XYZ file of C-alpha atoms in Angstrom:
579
model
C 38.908 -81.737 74.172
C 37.183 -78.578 74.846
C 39.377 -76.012 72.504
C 38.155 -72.128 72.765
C 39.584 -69.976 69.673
C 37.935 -66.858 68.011
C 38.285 -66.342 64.212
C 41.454 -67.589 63.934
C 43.682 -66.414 60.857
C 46.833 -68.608 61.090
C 45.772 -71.998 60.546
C 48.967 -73.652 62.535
C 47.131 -72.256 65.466
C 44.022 -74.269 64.856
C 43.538 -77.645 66.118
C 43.117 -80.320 63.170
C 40.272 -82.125 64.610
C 38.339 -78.802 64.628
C 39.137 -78.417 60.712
C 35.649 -80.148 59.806
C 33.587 -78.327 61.983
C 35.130 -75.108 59.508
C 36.163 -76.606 56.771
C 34.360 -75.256 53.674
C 33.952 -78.172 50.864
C 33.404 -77.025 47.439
C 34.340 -79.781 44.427
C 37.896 -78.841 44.601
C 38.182 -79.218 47.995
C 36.461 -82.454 48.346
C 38.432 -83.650 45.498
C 41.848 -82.933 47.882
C 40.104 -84.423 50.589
C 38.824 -87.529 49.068
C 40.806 -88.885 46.679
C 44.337 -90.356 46.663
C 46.222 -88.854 43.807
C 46.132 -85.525 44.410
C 49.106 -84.550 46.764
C 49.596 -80.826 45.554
C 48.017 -77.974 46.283
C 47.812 -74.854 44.339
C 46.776 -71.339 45.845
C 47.654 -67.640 46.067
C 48.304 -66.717 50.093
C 45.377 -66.953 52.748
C 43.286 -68.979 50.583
C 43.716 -72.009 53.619
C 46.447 -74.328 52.200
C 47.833 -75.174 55.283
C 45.202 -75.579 56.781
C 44.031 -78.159 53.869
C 46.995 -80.100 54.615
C 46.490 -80.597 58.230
C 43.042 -82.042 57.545
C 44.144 -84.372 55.040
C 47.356 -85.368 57.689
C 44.415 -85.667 60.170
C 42.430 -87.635 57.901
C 44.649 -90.049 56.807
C 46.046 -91.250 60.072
C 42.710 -91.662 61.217
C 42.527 -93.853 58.171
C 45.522 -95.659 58.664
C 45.500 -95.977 62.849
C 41.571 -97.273 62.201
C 42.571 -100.630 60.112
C 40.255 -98.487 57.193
C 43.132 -98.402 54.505
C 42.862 -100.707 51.476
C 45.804 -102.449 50.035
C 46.266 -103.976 53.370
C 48.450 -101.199 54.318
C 47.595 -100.466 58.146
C 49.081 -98.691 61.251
C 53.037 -99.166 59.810
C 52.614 -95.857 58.067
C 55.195 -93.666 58.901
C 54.137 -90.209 58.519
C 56.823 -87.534 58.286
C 56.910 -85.336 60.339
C 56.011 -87.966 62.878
C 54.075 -85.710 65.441
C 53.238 -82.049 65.993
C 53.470 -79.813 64.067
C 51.668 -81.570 61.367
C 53.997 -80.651 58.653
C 57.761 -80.287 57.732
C 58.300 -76.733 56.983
C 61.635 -74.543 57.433
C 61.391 -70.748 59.060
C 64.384 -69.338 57.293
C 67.347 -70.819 54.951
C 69.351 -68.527 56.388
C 72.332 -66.110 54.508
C 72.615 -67.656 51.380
C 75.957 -66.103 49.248
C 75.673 -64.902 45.848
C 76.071 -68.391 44.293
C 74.155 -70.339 46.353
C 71.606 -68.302 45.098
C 72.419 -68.338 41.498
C 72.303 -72.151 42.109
C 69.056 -72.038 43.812
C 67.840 -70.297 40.760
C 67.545 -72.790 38.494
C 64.613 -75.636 39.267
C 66.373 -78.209 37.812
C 69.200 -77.929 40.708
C 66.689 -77.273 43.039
C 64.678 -80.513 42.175
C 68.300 -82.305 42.862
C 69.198 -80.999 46.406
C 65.020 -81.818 47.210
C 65.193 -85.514 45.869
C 68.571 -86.029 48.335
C 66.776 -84.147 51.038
C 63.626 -86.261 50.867
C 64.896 -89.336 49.887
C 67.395 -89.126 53.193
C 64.516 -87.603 55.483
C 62.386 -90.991 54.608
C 65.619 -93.223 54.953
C 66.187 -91.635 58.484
C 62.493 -92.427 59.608
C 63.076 -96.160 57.986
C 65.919 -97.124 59.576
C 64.883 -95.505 62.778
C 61.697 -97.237 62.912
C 63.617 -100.593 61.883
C 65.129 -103.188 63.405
C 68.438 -102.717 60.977
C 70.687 -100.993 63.331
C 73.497 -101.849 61.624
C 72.260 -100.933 58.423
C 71.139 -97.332 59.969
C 74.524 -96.592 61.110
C 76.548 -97.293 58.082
C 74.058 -94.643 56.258
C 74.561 -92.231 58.270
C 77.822 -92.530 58.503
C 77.924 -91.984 54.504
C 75.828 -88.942 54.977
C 78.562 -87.587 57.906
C 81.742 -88.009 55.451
C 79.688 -85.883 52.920
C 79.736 -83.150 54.911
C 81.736 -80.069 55.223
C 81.503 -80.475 58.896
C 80.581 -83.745 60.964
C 77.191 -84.234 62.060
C 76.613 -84.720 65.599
C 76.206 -88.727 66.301
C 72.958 -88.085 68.157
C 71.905 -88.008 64.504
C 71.933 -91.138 64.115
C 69.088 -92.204 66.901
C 67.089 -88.818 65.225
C 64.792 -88.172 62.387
C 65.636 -85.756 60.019
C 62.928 -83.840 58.348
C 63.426 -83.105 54.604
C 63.630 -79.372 55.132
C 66.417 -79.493 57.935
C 68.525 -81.454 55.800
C 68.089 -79.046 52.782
C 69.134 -76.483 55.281
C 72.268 -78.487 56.309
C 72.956 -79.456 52.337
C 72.966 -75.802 51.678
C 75.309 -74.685 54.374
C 77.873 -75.512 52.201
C 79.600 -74.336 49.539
C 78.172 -74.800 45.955
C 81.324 -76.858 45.097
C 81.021 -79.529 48.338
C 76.901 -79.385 47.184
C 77.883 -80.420 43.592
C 80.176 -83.023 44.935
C 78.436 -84.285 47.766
C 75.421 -85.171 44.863
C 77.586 -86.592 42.969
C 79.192 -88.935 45.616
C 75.989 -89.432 47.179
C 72.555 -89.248 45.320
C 72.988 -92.628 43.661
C 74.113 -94.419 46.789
C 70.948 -92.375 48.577
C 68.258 -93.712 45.591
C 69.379 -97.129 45.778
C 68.613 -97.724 49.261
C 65.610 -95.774 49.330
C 64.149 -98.049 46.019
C 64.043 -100.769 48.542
C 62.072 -99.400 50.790
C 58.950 -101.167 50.907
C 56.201 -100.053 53.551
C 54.410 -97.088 53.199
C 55.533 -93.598 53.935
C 53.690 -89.952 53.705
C 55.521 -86.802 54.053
C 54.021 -83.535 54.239
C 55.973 -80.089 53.325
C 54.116 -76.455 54.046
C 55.092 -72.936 53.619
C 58.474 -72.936 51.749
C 57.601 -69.562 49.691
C 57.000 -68.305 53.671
C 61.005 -69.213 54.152
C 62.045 -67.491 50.777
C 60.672 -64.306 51.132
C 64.348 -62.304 52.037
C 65.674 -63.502 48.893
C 64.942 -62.835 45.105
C 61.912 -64.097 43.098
C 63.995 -66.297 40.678
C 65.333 -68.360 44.318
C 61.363 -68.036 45.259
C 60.060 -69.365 42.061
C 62.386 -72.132 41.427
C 63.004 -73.706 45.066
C 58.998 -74.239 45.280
C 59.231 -75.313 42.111
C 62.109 -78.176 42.327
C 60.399 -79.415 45.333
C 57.049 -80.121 42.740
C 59.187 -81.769 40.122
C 60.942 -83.569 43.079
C 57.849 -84.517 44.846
C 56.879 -86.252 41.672
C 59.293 -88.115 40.421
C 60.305 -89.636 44.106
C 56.749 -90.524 44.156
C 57.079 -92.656 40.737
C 60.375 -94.324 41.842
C 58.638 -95.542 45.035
C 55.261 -96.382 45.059
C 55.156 -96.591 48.786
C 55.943 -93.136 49.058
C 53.355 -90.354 48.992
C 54.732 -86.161 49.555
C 51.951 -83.714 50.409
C 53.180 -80.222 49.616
C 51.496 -76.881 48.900
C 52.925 -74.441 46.344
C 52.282 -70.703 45.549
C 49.582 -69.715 42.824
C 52.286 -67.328 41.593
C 55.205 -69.498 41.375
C 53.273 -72.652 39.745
C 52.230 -70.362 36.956
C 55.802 -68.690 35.912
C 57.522 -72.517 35.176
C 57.687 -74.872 32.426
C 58.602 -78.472 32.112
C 57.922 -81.204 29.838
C 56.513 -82.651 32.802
C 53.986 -80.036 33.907
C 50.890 -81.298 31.989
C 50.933 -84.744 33.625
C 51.648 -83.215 37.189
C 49.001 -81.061 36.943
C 46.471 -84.078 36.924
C 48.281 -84.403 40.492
C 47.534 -80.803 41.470
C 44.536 -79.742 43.145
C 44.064 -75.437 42.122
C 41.976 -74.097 44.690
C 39.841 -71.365 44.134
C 36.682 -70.085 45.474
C 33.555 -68.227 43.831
C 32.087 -65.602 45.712
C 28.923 -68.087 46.651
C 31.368 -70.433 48.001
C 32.853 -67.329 50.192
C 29.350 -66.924 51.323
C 29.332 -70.413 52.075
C 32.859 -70.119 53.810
C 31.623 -67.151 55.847
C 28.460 -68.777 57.235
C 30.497 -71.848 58.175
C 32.926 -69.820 59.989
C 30.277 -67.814 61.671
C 28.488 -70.945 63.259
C 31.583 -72.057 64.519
C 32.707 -69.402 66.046
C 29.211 -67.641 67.053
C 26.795 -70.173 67.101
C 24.949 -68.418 64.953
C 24.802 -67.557 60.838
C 26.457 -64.689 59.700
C 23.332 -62.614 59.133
C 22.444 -63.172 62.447
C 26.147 -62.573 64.015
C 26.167 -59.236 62.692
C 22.182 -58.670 62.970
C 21.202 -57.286 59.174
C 21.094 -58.615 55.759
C 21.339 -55.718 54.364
C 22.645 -52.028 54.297
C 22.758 -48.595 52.841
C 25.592 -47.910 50.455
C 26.121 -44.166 51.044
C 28.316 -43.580 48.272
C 26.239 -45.842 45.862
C 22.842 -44.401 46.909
C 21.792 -48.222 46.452
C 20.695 -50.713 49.064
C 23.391 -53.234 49.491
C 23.308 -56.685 50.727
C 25.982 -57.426 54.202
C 27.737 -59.716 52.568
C 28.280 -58.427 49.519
C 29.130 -55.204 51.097
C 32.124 -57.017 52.985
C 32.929 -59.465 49.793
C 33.775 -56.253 47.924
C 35.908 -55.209 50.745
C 38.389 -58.635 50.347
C 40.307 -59.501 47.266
C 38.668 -63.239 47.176
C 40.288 -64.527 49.723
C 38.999 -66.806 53.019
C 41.565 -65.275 55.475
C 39.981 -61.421 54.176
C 36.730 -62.602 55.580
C 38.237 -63.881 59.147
C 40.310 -60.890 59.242
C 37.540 -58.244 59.092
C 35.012 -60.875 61.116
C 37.517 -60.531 63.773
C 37.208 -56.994 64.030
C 33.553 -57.670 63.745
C 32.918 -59.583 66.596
C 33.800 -57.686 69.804
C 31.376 -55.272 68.487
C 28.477 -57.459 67.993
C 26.459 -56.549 71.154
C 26.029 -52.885 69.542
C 27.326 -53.528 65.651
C 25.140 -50.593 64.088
C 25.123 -50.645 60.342
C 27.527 -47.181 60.957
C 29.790 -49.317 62.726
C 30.145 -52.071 60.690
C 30.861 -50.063 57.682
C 33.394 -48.330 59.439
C 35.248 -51.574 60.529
C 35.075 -52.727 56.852
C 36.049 -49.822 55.230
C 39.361 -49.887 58.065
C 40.291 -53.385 58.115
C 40.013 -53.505 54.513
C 42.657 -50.950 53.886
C 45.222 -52.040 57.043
C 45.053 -55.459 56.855
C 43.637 -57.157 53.815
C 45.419 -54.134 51.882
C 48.847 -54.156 53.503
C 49.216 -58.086 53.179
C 48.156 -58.169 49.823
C 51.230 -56.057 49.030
C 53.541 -57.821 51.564
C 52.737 -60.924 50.390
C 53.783 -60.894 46.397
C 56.534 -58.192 47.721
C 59.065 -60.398 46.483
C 57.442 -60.544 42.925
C 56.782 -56.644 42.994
C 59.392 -54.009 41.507
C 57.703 -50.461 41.407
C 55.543 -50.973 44.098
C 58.133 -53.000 46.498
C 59.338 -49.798 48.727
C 56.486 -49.004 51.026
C 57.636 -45.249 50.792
C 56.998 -45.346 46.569
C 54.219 -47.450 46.793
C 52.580 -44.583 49.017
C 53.659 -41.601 47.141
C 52.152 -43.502 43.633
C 48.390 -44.352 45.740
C 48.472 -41.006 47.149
C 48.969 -39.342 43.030
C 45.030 -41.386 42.363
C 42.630 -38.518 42.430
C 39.836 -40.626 41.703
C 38.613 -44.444 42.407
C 37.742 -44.297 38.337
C 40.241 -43.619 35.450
C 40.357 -43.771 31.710
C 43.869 -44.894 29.843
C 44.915 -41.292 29.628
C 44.362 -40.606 33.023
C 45.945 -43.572 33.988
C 49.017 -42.480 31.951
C 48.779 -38.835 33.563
C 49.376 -40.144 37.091
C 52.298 -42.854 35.404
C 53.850 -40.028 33.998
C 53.892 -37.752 37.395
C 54.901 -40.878 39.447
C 57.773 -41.446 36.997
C 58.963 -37.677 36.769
C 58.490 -37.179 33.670
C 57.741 -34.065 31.512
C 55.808 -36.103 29.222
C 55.443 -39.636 28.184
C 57.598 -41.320 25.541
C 56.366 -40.382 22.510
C 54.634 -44.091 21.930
C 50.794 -45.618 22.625
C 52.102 -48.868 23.771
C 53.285 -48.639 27.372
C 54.206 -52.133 27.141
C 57.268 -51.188 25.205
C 58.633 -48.264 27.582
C 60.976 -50.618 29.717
C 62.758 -47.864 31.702
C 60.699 -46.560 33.846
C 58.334 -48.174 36.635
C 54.539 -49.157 35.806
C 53.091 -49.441 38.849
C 49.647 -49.901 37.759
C 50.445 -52.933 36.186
C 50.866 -54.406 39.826
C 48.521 -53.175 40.772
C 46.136 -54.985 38.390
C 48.597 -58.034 39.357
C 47.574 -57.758 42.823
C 43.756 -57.569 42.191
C 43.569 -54.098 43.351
C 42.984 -52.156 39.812
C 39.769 -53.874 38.356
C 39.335 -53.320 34.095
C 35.590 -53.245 32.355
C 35.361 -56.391 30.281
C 33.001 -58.008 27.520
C 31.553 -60.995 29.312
C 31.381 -63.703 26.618
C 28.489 -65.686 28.317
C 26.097 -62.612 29.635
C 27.564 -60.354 26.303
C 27.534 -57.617 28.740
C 30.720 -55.444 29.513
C 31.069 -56.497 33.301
C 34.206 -55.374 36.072
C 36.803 -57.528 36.632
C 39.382 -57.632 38.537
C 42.340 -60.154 39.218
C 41.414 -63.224 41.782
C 43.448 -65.055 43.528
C 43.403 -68.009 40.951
C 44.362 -65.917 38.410
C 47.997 -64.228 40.026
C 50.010 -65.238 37.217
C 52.466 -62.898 35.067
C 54.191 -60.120 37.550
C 55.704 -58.335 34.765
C 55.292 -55.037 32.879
C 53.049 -56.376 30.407
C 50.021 -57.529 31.399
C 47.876 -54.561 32.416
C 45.107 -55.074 29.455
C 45.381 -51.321 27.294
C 41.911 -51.324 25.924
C 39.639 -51.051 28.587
C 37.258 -48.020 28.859
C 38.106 -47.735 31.954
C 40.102 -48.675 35.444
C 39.130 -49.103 38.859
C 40.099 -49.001 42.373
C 39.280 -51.722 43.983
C 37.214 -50.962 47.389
C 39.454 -52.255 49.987
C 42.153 -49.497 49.458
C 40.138 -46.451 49.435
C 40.286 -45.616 52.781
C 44.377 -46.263 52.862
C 44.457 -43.430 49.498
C 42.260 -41.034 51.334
C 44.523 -40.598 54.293
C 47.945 -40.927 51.618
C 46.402 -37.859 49.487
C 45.367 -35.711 52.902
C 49.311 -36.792 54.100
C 51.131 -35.937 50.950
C 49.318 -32.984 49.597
C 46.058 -32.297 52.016
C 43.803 -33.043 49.136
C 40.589 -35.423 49.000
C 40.138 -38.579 47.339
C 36.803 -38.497 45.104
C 34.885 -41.589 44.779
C 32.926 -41.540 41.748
C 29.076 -41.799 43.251
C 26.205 -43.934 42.382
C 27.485 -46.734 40.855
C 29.082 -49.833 42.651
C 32.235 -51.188 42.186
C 33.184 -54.769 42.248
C 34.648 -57.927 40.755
C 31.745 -59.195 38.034
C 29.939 -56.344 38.791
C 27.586 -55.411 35.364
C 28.957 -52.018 34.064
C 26.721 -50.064 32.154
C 26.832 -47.910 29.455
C 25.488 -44.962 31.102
C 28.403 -44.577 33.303
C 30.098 -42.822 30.978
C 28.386 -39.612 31.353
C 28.110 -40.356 34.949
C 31.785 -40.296 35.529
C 32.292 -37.324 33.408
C 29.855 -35.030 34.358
C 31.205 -36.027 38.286
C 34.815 -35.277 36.917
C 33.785 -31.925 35.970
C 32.283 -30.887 39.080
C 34.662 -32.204 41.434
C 37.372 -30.492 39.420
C 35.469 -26.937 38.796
C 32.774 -26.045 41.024
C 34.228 -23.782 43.129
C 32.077 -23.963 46.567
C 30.948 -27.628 48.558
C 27.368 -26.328 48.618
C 27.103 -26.298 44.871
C 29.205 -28.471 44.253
C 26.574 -31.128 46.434
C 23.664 -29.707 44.340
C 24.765 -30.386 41.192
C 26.484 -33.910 42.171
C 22.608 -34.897 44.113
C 21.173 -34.096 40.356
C 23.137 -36.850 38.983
C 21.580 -39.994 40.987
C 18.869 -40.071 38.206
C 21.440 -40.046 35.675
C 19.976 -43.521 34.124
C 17.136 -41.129 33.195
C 18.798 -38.474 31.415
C 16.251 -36.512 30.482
C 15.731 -35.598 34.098
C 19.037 -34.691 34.807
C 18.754 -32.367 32.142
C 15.962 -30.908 33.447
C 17.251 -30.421 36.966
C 20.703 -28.836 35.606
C 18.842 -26.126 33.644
C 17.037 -25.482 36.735
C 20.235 -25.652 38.557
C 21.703 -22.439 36.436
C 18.669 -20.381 37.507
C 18.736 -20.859 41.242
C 22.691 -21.584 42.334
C 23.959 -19.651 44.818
C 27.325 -18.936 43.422
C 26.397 -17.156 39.829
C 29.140 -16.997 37.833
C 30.003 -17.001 33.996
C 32.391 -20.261 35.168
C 29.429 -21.707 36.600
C 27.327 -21.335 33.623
C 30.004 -22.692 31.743
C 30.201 -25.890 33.619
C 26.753 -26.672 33.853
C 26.550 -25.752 30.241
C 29.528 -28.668 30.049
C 27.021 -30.534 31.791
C 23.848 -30.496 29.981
C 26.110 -31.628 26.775
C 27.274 -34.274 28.482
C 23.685 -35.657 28.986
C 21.709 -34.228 25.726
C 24.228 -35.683 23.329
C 23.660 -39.083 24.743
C 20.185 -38.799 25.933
């Protein structure tokens, strides 16, 4: 089958019997793929989960349809769904009233409308795939007097996926939910305990078809349908549910059960090699060629930086970790790749970066976020950030102005002001503010910056308070320049020389990088000087030069002034006190 699609970012689109030719395998990955008891998987959004699960549908039906299986299971498999699309997912639950909702927030209900929904989904395939017509009717005629309304007959010659009969539980009222488990979830188990040949369901994208409603109904509902998926599976051997579930929403539960599911649970994460990987991968697919030759250079000038960068790394610092970043901005990439200039391809990294990559990051946790939820406030808080590089009371500053306040309560901990917003903690939460960290195994203080493994705790709380300093992260300065010309027709400084990025080595001289920048962006009073004395600083790892050049600079400025002499004089203090 000759199948023509160009970096492709929804994985539903792509065919599954192209997945190997761009599926990346790392250990966790070929762990999912390989092996038979992991049927979980674990991941932030556009890290390829769905797509994961098609390959492994793919996969095992070629398995199963081949005579390959052990156990002497063979072709009676019943997969669930039975064809395309691959897996059982639901687009919307619909309105859901105020106590539907409060029902739905509790995991522990949520795990008991999954187990019914399952457990009849599988019955429906059983008995449809059966000989036992009489014993498929009288079911479903069970299920039909449970019901606030009667379900059409033609139900009875269908198969019901688990999500549509969630759907149809939930159309209810809590009170005919509550009873209808009571009168049926026993009668439901029993018959499904005898089932006996094999059966493997696959469930995608619920936190997709949750996203209009709170994050307690998010949370929960993915997580009932984990605690579900498990037990069913230990009540019936013969039964085997595929599933994906958020990176956010696995972290914020607890159950006694959680440490031995996790053995079940496959976390997927990738290191930026294993991006690299990803990237190369992709680009053979889809140009026939590797990625240093799709775009035509390994390497680039970093005009900010002053430093020599490598492509990929340029890009990787453009994402926040994720393989869907890299597609996204390759897609850009590659209707330019007859005449990609280095120019060009900064500029369409630097763009896509802070539209796409930078807009769904924020859409995507939207339901977790609280400050930074309203587009409108999130825009008026980015465009307050004068600089890509703040200390803690800068940071506070702009808090303080987003907030409207006159000053800040009269207490060091921001962790204990609870009534007003703190939207740079999500930020951090999102990966887009990066802290400077000891590195235990290096001992150096490196960047770091939240990856999409790591999305855990969207709360209040969690912003570390003792780093030196925080930073932007790349992908968004483009989207803060054009907020600050929009709200106030002012520039966004990016702090020169240095490079920013996730594990990135921060060193100590920095510090009198970023101040001595701080004072000229905020005091020189003309661009021309203001570039003079900003050039002097690229040598600032040898400070003895810079000292040098800045007495030099307060002979033969243009703009002589007592204020200038004063700054410069700021300056040379800077830079002889830590020389």
């Amino acid at each position: 089958m000759n199948i023509k699609i160009k970096w492709e970012t929804d994985a539903e689109k792509i065919d599954a019997s192209l997945v190997r030719d761009i599926l990346f395998r790392n250990d966790i990955v070929d762990e999912f793929i390989n092996f038979d008891n992991k049927y979980f998987i674990v991941a932030s959004k556009g890290i390829g989960k769905t797509l994961l699960l098609n390959y492994k549908r793919y996969e095992l039906e070629k398995r199963y349809r081949s005579g390959e299986a052990e156990n002497g299971e063979d072709e009676s498999i019943v997969f669930i769904p039975t064809k395309k699309p691959y897996l059982d997912f639901v687009t919307n639950f619909g309105f859901l009233s105020q106590d539907r909702l409060n029902f739905l927030s509790d995991w522990k209900k949520c795990k008991m409308l999954w187990e019914l929904a399952i457990e009849t989904s599988i019955l429906s395939y059983y008995y449809y795939f059966s000989k036992e017509e009489g014993g498929k009717v009288a079911y479903l005629k069970e299920i039909n007097e449970g019901m606030e309304r009667n379900l059409s007959l033609s139900m009875m010659n269908n198969l019901i996926n688990p999500t549509f009969m969630l759907c149809e539980i939930l159309r209810m009222n809590i009170k005919q939910v509550m009873q209808f488990l009571d009168d049926y979830s026993n009668k439901i188990r029993a018959q499904f305990t005898n089932i006996q040949s094999g059966v493997i369901v696959f469930i995608d994208r619920v936190d997709q078809s949750l996203m209009d409603y709170n994050s307690k109904v998010w949370i929960n509902v993915q997580i009932g349908l984990l605690e579900a998926s498990w037990d069913i599976m230990r009540m019936n051997h013969h039964v085997k549910i595929y599933t994906s579930i958020r990176q956010e929403a696995y972290a914020n539960y607890s159950s006694p059960n959680k440490t031995a599911i996790s053995g079940e649970v496959s976390l997927i994460k990738y290191t930026s090699k294993d991006l690299n990987g990803i990237l190369d991968k992709l680009s053979n697919f889809y140009e026939k060629v590797s990625y240093v030759d799709f775009i035509g250079f390994s390497k680039l000038d970093n005009l900010f930086a002053q430093k020599e960068e490598n492509s990929f790394d340029y890009l990787y610092r453009h994402t926040i970790g994720r393989p869907r970043d890299l597609v996204s901005i390759c897609s850009k990439l590659s209707p330019e790749k007859k005449n990609l200039t280095k120019e060009k391809f900064r500029e369409i990294v630097n763009n896509t970066a802070s539209t796409d990559i930078v807009t769904n990051a924020f859409e995507e946790v939207e339901i977790l976020l609280d400050t930074l939820k309203d587009k409108n406030n999130r825009e008026k808080f980015l465009a307050l950030l004068p600089y890509n590089i703040f200390t803690f009371d800068e940071l506070k500053d702009v808090c303080r102005k987003f907030n409207k306040l006159l000053e800040c309560p009269p207490i060091y901990d921001c962790k204990k002001c609870d009534k007003h917003g703190h939207p740079f903690c999500e930020l951090y939460n999102i990966g887009l503010l990066g802290i400077v960290k000891k590195d235990y195994d290096s001992g150096k203080l490196k960047q770091k910056f939240v990856e999409p493994s790591e999305m855990n705790q969207f709360s209040n709380w969690v912003l570390p308070m003792d780093s030196p300093y925080y930073l932007v992260h790349p992908s968004i300065h483009v989207y803060i320049d054009g907020l600050r010309n929009k709200f106030f027709s002012s520039k966004y400084n990016m702090i020169r020389y240095l490079l920013i990025g996730n594990n990135y080595t921060w060193e100590k001289q920095y510090s009198n990088l970023i101040e001595a920048q701080k004072i000229i962006i905020g005091k020189v009073p003309t661009e021309e000087t203001k570039e003079h004395l900003l050039s002097i600083l690229k040598d600032f790892e040898k400070p003895q030069g810079v000292i040098n050049k800045l007495k030099e600079a307060g002979k033969t400025v243009v703009d002589k002034s007592v204020e200038l002499s004063r700054i410069i004089e700021l300056l040379l203090k800077i830079f002889e006190s830590r020389s």
